[in-house]
Short mmCIF file of C-alpha atoms and ligand atoms in Angstrom, two decimals:
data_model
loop_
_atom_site.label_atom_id
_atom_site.label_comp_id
_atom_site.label_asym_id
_atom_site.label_seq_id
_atom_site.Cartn_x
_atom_site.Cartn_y
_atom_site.Cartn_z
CA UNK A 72 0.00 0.00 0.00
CA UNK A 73 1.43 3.52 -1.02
CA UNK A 74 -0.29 5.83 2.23
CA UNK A 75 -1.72 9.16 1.15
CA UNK A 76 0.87 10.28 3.70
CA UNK A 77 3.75 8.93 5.82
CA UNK A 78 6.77 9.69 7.45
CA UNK A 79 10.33 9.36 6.06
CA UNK A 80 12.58 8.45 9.45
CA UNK A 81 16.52 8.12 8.74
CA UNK A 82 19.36 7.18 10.78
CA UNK A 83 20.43 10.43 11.77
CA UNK A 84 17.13 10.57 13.06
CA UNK A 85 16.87 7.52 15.40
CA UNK A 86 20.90 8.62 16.12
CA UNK A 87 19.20 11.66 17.43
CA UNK A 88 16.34 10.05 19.31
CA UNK A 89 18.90 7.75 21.03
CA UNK A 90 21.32 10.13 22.37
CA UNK A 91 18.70 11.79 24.24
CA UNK A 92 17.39 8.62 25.70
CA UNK A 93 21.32 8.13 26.73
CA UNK A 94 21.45 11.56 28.47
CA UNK A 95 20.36 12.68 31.17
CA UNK A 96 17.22 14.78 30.69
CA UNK A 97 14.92 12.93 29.10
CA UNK A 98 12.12 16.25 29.42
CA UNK A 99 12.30 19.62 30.71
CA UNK A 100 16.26 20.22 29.36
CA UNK A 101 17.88 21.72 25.79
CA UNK A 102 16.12 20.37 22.95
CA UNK A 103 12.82 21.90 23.55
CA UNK A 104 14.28 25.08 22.80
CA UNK A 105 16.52 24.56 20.32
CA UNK A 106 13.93 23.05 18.22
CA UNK A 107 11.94 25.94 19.22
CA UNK A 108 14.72 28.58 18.16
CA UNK A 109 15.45 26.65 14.74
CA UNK A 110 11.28 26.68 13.86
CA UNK A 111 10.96 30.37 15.26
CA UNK A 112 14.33 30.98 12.60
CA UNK A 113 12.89 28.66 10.06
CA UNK A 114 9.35 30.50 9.51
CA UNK A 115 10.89 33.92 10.62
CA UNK A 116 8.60 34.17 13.65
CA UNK A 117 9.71 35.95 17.11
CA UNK A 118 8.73 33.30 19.42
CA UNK A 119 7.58 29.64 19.03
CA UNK A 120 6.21 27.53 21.80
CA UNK A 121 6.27 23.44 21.65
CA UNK A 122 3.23 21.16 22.29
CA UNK A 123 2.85 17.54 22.71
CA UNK A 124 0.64 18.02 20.34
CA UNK A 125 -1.31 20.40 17.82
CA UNK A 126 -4.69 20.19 19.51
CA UNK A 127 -2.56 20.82 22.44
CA UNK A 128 -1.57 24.32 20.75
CA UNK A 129 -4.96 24.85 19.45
CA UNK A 130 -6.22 24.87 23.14
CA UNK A 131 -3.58 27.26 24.81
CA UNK A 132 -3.89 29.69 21.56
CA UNK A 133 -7.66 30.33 22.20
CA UNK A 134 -6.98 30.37 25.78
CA UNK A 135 -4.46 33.26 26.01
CA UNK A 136 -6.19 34.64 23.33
CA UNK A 137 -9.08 35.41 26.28
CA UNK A 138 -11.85 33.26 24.40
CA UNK A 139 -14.34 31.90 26.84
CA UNK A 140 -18.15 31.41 27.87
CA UNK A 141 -20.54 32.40 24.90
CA UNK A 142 -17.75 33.78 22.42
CA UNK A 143 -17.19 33.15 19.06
CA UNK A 144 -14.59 32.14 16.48
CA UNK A 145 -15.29 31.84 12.67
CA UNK A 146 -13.38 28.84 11.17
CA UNK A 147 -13.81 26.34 8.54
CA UNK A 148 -15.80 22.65 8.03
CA UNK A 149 -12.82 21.69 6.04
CA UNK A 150 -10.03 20.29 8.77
CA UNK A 151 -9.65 18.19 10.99
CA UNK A 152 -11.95 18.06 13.82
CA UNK A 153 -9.46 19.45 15.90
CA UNK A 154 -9.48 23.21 14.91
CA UNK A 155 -13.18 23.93 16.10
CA UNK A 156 -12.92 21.04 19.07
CA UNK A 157 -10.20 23.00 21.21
CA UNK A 158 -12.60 26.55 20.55
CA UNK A 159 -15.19 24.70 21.95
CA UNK A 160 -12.91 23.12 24.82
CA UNK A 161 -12.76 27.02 26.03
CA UNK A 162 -16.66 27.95 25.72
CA UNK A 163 -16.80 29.28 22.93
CA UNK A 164 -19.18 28.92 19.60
CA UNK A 165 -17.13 27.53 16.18
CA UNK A 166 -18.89 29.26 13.50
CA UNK A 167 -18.69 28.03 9.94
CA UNK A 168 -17.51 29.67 6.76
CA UNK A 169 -18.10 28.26 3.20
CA UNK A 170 -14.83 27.56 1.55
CA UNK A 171 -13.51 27.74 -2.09
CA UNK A 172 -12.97 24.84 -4.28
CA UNK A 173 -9.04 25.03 -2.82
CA UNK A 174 -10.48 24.03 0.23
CA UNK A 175 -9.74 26.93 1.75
CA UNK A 176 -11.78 29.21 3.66
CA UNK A 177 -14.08 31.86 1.57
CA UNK A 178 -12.29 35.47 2.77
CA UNK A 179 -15.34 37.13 0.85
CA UNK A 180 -18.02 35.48 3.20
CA UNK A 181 -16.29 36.24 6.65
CA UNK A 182 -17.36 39.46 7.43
CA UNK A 183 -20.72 38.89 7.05
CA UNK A 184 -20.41 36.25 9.95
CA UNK A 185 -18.86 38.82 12.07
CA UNK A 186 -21.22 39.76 15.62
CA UNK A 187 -20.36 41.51 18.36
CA UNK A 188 -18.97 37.99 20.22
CA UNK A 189 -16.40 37.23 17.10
CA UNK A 190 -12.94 37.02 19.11
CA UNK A 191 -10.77 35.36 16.47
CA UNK A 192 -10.86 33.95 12.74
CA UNK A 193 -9.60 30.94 12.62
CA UNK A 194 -8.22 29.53 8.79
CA UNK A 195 -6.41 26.24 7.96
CA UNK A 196 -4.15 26.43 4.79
CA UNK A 197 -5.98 23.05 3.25
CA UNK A 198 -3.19 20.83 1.82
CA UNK A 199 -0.34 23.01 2.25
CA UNK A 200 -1.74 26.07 0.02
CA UNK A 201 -1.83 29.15 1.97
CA UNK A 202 -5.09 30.93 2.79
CA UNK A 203 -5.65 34.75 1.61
CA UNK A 204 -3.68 36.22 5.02
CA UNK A 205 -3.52 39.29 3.86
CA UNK A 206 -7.04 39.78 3.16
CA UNK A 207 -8.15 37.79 6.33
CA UNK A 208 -5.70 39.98 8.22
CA UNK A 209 -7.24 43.41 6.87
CA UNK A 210 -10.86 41.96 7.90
CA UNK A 211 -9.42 40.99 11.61
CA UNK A 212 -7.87 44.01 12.06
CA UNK A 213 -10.88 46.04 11.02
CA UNK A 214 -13.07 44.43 13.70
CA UNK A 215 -10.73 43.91 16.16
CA UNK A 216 -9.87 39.81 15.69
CA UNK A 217 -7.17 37.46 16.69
CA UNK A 218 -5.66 35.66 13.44
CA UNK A 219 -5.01 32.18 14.67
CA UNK A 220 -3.90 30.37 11.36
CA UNK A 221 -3.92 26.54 11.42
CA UNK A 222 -0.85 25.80 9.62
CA UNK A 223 -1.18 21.89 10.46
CA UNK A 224 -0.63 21.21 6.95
CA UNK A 225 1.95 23.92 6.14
CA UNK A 226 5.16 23.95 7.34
CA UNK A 227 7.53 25.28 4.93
CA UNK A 228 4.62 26.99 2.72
CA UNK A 229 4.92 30.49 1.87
CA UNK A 230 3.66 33.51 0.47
CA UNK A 231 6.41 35.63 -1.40
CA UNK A 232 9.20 34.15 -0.11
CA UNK A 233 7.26 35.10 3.35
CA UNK A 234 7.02 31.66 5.31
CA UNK A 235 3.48 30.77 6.40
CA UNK A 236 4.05 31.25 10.15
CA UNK A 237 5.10 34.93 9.80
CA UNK A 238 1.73 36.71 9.34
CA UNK A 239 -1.16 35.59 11.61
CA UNK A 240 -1.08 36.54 15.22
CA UNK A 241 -0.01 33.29 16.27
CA UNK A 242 0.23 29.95 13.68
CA UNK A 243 0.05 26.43 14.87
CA UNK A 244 2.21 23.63 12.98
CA UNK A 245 1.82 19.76 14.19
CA UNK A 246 4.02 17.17 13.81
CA UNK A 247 1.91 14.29 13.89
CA UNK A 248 3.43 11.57 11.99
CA UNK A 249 2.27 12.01 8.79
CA UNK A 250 2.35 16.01 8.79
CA UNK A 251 5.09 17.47 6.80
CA UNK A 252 7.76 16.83 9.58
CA UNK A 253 7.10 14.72 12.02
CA UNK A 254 8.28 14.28 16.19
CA UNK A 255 5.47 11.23 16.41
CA UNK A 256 3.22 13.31 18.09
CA UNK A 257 3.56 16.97 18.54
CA UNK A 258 2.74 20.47 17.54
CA UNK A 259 3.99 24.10 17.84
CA UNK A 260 2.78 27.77 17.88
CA UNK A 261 4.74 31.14 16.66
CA UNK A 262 3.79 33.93 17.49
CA UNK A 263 5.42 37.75 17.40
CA UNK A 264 3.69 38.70 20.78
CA UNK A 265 5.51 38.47 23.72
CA UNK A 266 2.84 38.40 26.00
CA UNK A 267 1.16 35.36 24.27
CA UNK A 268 4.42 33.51 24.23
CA UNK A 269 4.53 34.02 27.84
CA UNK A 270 1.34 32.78 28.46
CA UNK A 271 1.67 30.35 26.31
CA UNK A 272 4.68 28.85 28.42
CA UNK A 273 2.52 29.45 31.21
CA UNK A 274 -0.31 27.32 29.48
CA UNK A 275 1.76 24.24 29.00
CA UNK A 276 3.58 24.00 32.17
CA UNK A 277 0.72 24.31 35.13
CA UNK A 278 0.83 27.63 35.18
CA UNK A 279 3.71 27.97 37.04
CA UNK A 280 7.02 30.13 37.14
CA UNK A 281 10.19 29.50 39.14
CA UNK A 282 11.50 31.59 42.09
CA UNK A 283 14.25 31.34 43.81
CA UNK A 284 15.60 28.00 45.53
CA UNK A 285 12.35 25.46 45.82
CA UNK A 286 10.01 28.02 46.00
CA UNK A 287 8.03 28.12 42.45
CA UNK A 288 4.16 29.90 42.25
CA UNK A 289 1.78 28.98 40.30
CA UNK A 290 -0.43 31.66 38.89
CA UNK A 291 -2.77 31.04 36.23
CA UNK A 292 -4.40 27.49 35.07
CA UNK A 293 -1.94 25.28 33.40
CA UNK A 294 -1.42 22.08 31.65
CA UNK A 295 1.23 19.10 31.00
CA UNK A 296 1.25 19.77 27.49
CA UNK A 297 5.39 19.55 27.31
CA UNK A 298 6.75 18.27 24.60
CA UNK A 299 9.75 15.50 25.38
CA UNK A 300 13.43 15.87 24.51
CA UNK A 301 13.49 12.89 22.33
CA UNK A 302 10.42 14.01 20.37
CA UNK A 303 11.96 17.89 20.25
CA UNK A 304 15.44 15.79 19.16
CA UNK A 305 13.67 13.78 16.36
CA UNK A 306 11.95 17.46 15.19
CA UNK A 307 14.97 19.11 15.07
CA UNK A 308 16.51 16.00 13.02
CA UNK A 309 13.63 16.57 10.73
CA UNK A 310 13.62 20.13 10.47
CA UNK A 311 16.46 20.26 8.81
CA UNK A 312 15.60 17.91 6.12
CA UNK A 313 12.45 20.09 5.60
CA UNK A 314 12.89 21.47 2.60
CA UNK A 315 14.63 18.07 0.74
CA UNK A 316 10.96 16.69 2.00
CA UNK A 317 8.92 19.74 0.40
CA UNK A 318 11.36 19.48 -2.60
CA UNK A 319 10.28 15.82 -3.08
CA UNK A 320 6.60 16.26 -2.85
CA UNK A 321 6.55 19.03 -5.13
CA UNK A 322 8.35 16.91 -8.01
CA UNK A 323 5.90 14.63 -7.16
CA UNK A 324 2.58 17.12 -7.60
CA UNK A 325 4.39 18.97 -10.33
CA UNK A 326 4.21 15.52 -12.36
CA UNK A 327 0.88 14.96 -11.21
CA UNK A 328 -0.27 17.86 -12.56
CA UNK A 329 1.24 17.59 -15.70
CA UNK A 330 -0.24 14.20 -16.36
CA UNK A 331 -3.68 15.03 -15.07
CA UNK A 332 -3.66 18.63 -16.75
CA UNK A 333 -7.21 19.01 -18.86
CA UNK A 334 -8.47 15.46 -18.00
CA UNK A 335 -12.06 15.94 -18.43
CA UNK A 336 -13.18 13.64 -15.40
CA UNK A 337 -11.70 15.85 -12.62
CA UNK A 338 -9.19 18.90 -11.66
CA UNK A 339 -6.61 19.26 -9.56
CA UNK A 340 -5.96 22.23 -7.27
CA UNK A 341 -3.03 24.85 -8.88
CA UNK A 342 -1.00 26.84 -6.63
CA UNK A 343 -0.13 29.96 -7.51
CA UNK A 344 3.47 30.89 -8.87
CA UNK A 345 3.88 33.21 -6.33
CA UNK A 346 3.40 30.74 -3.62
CA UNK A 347 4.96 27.76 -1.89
CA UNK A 348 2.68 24.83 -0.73
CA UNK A 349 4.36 22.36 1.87
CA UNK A 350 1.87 19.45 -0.54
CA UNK A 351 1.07 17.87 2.42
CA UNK A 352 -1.69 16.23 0.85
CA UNK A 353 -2.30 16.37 -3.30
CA UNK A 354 -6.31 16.50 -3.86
CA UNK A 355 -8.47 15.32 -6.62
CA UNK A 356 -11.55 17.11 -7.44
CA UNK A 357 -13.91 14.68 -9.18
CA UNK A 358 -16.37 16.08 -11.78
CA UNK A 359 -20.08 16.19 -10.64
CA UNK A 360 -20.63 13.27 -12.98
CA UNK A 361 -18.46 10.83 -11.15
CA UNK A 362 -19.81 11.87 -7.34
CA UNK A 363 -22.33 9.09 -7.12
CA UNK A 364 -19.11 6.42 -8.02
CA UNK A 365 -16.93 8.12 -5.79
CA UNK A 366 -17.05 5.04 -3.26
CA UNK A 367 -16.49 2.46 -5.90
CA UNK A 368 -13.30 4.69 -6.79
CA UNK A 369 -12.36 5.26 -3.82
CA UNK A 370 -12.37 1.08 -3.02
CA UNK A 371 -11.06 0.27 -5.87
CA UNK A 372 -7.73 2.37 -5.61
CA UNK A 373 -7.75 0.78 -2.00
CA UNK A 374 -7.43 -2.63 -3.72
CA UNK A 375 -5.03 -1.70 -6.39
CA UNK A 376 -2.69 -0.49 -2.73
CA UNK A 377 -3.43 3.01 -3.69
CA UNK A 378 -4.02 4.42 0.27
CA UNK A 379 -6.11 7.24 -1.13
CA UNK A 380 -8.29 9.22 1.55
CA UNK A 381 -10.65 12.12 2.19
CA UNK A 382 -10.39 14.99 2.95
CA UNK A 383 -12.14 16.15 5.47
CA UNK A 384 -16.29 15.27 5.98
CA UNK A 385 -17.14 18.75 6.90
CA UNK A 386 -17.23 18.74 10.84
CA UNK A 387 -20.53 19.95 10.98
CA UNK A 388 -21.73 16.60 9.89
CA UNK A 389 -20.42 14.93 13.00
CA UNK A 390 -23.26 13.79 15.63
CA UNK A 391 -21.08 16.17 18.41
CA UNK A 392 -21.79 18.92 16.08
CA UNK A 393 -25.24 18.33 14.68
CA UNK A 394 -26.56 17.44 18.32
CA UNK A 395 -25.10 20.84 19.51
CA UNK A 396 -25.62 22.94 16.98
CA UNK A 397 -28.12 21.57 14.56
CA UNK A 398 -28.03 20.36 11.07
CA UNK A 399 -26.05 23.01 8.40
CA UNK A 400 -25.15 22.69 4.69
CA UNK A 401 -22.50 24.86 3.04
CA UNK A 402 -22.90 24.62 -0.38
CA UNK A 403 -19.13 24.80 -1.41
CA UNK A 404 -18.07 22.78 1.38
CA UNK A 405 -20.70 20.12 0.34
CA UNK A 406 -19.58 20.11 -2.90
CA UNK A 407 -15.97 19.62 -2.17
CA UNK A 408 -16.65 16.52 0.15
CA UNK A 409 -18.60 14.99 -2.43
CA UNK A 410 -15.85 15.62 -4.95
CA UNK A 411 -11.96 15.59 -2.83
CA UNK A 412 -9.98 12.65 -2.92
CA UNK A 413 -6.45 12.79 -1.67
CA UNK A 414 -3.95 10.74 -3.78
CA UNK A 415 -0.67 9.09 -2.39
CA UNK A 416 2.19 12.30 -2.23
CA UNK A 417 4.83 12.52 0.13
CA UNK A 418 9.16 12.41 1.02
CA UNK A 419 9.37 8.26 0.80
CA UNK A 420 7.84 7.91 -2.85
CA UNK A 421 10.01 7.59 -5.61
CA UNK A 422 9.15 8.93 -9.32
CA UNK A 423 8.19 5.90 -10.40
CA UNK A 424 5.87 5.34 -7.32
CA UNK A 425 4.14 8.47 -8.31
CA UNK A 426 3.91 7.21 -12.20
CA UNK A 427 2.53 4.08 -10.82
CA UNK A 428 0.17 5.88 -8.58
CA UNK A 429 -0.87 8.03 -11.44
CA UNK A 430 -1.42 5.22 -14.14
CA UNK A 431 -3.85 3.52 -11.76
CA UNK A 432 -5.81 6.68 -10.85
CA UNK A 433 -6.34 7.83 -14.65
CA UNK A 434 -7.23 3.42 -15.58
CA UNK A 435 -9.18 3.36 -12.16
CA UNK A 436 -10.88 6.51 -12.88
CA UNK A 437 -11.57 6.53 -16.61
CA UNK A 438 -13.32 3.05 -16.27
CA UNK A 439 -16.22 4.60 -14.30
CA UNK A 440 -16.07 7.12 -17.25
CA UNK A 441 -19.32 5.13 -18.74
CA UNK A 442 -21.83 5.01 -15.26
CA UNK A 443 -22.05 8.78 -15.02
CA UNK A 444 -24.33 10.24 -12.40
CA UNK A 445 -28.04 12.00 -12.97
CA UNK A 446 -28.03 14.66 -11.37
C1 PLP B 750 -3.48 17.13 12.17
C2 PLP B 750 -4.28 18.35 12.33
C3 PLP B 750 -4.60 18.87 13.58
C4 PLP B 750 -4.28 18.16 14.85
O1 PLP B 750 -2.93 17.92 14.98
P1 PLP B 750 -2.39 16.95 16.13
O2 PLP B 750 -0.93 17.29 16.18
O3 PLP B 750 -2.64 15.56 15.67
O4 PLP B 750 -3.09 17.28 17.38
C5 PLP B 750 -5.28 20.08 13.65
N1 PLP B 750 -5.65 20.73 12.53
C6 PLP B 750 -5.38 20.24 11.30
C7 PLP B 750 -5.80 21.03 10.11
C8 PLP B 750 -4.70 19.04 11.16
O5 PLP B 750 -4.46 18.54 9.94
#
């Protein structure tokens, strides 16, 4: 089976890994922060903060971000669950935006969801391709909004030359294992304010600072959200192969686009020459036609050890959500679940794994060609 996604672990890797398990912190020492000075360096951000996790980060960001009890953040139904979970971890009220067929958010439809309980906007650069920051930054700062940008999928993207991590108030990375780098599990936040980083660090740690000798106070509510030295070891590792990885997958989706340019049973998502996508994942759009086959497609690429997937059943069609919050349809969001699928793309396949993977999409998918969908 070629996986949608995976992880690419090398020797210097585990060497890393092991040498921390050999020393004597094994939490709480060095690596935290270098890893956390190399990513703040990396994405030319002031301050980055290390989670155990991203939904970790998602939590503390709304948090010092003073969201609570009855507020609201606007977001998208395109991500992982995550994203609007942590909002409502704090109180507060995800509300949905339609998105574009990039499977980003819709910048044009935000302000209309604006009320007077908005605290934040809240995008996710779908498969690597940045959102409109700019534009979502103008609206925010016109009303008065946190930007918290989840960058989950976009380490290494960028705008410009301008890394993704460099424009929202704070942006959260993870490094789950099949993210573009990964520490097994594990997640980050950079941010150019001081005073979030330092609640931030307050966040993850229980709250508490150090004084002098044994004596240490805790003042605000905290966490264990620390991130190991192993897992900040096997980051760093990875870090710096981050842009061989990105350099990989984009060979990969350049050929993929090439091959599946004009097909006339589905599109592919382009990416602007003036931007960077990290290509965490590479999306099909399947024509209208072919929606009501999507399943057989989508089984038969399983069988032929194509690991497609995906991406993402809008959250508001999850029982949590529709029991809370009632039933909602986006029409653009409804119409890219019924047409994404995410094909194998990432640092482990070769060229010829990607020809392989595209040959059996294009037989796969021009056999259903025939069935077509009323609609
Ligand atoms: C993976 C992901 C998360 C959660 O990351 P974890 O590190 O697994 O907690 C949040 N948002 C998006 C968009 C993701 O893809």
């Amino acid at each position: 089976m070629i996986p949608y996604s995976t992880q690419l672990i090398e020797e210097d890797d585990i060497a890393a890994v092991v040498e921390i398990l050999k020393s004597s912190h094994l939490t709480q020492g060095a690596k935290v922060e270098e890893f956390e000075n190399e990513l703040a360096h990396y994405v030319s951000g002031k301050h980055c903060i290390v989670f155990n996790s991203a939904t970790s980060a998602l939590h503390a960001a709304y948090d010092v971000c003073g969201i609570g009890e009855g507020d609201e953040i606007i977001t998208t139904p395109i991500s992982f669950v995550a994203t609007s979970n942590m909002a409502i971890a704090v109180g507060a009220k995800p509300i949905f935006c339609d998105i574009k067929m990039d499977g980003n958010i819709d910048e044009s439809l935000i302000e209309a969801l604006i009320t007077p309980r908005t605290k934040a906007i809240v995008p996710v650069d779908f498969a690597g391709k940045p959102v409109e920051i700019r534009t979502i930054n103008a609206i925010a700062k016109k009303h008065g909004l946190a930007v918290i940008e989840d960058a989950s999928h976009a380490l290494g993207s960028d705008i410009e030359g301008g890394k993704i991590g460099s424009f929202a108030d704070m942006t959260i990375f993870s490094f789950h294992a099949i993210k573009p780098i990964t520490t097994g599990e594990g997640g980050a936040i950079v941010t150019d304010n001081d005073e979030y980083a330092r609640k931030l660090r307050l966040f993850r740690s229980h709250g508490m600072i150090k004084k002098q000798l044994w004596n240490s106070d805790m003042v605000s509510l905290g966490y264990n959200f620390r991130l190991t030295e192993f897992a900040a070891a096997l980051g760093l590792s990875q870090l710096h192969k981050l842009d061989r990885f990105i350099n990989i997958r984009e060979t990969i989706a350049r050929y993929y686009d090439e091959r599946f340019e004009g097909h006339k049973l589905f599109s592919t998502i382009t990416i602007p020459k003036s931007e960077q996508s990290a290509r965490h994942l590479y999306p099909l759009l399947l024509n209208p036609e072919l929606h009501c086959v999507k399943e057989e497609i989508f089984n038969e690429l399983q069988e032929k050890n194509l690991g497609v997937q995906v991406h993402y059943k809008p959250i508001y069609q999850n029982s949590f959500y529709k029991e809370r919050y009632g039933e909602m349809r986006l029409s653009t969001t409804e119409l890219f679940y019924r047409a994404e699928l995410s094909i194998p793309c990432h640092q482990k396949m070769s060229l010829d794994d990607a020809h392989t993977v595209a040959d059996t999409v294009l037989e796969v998918i021009d056999k259903y060609a025939y069935r077509g969908c009323s609609f």
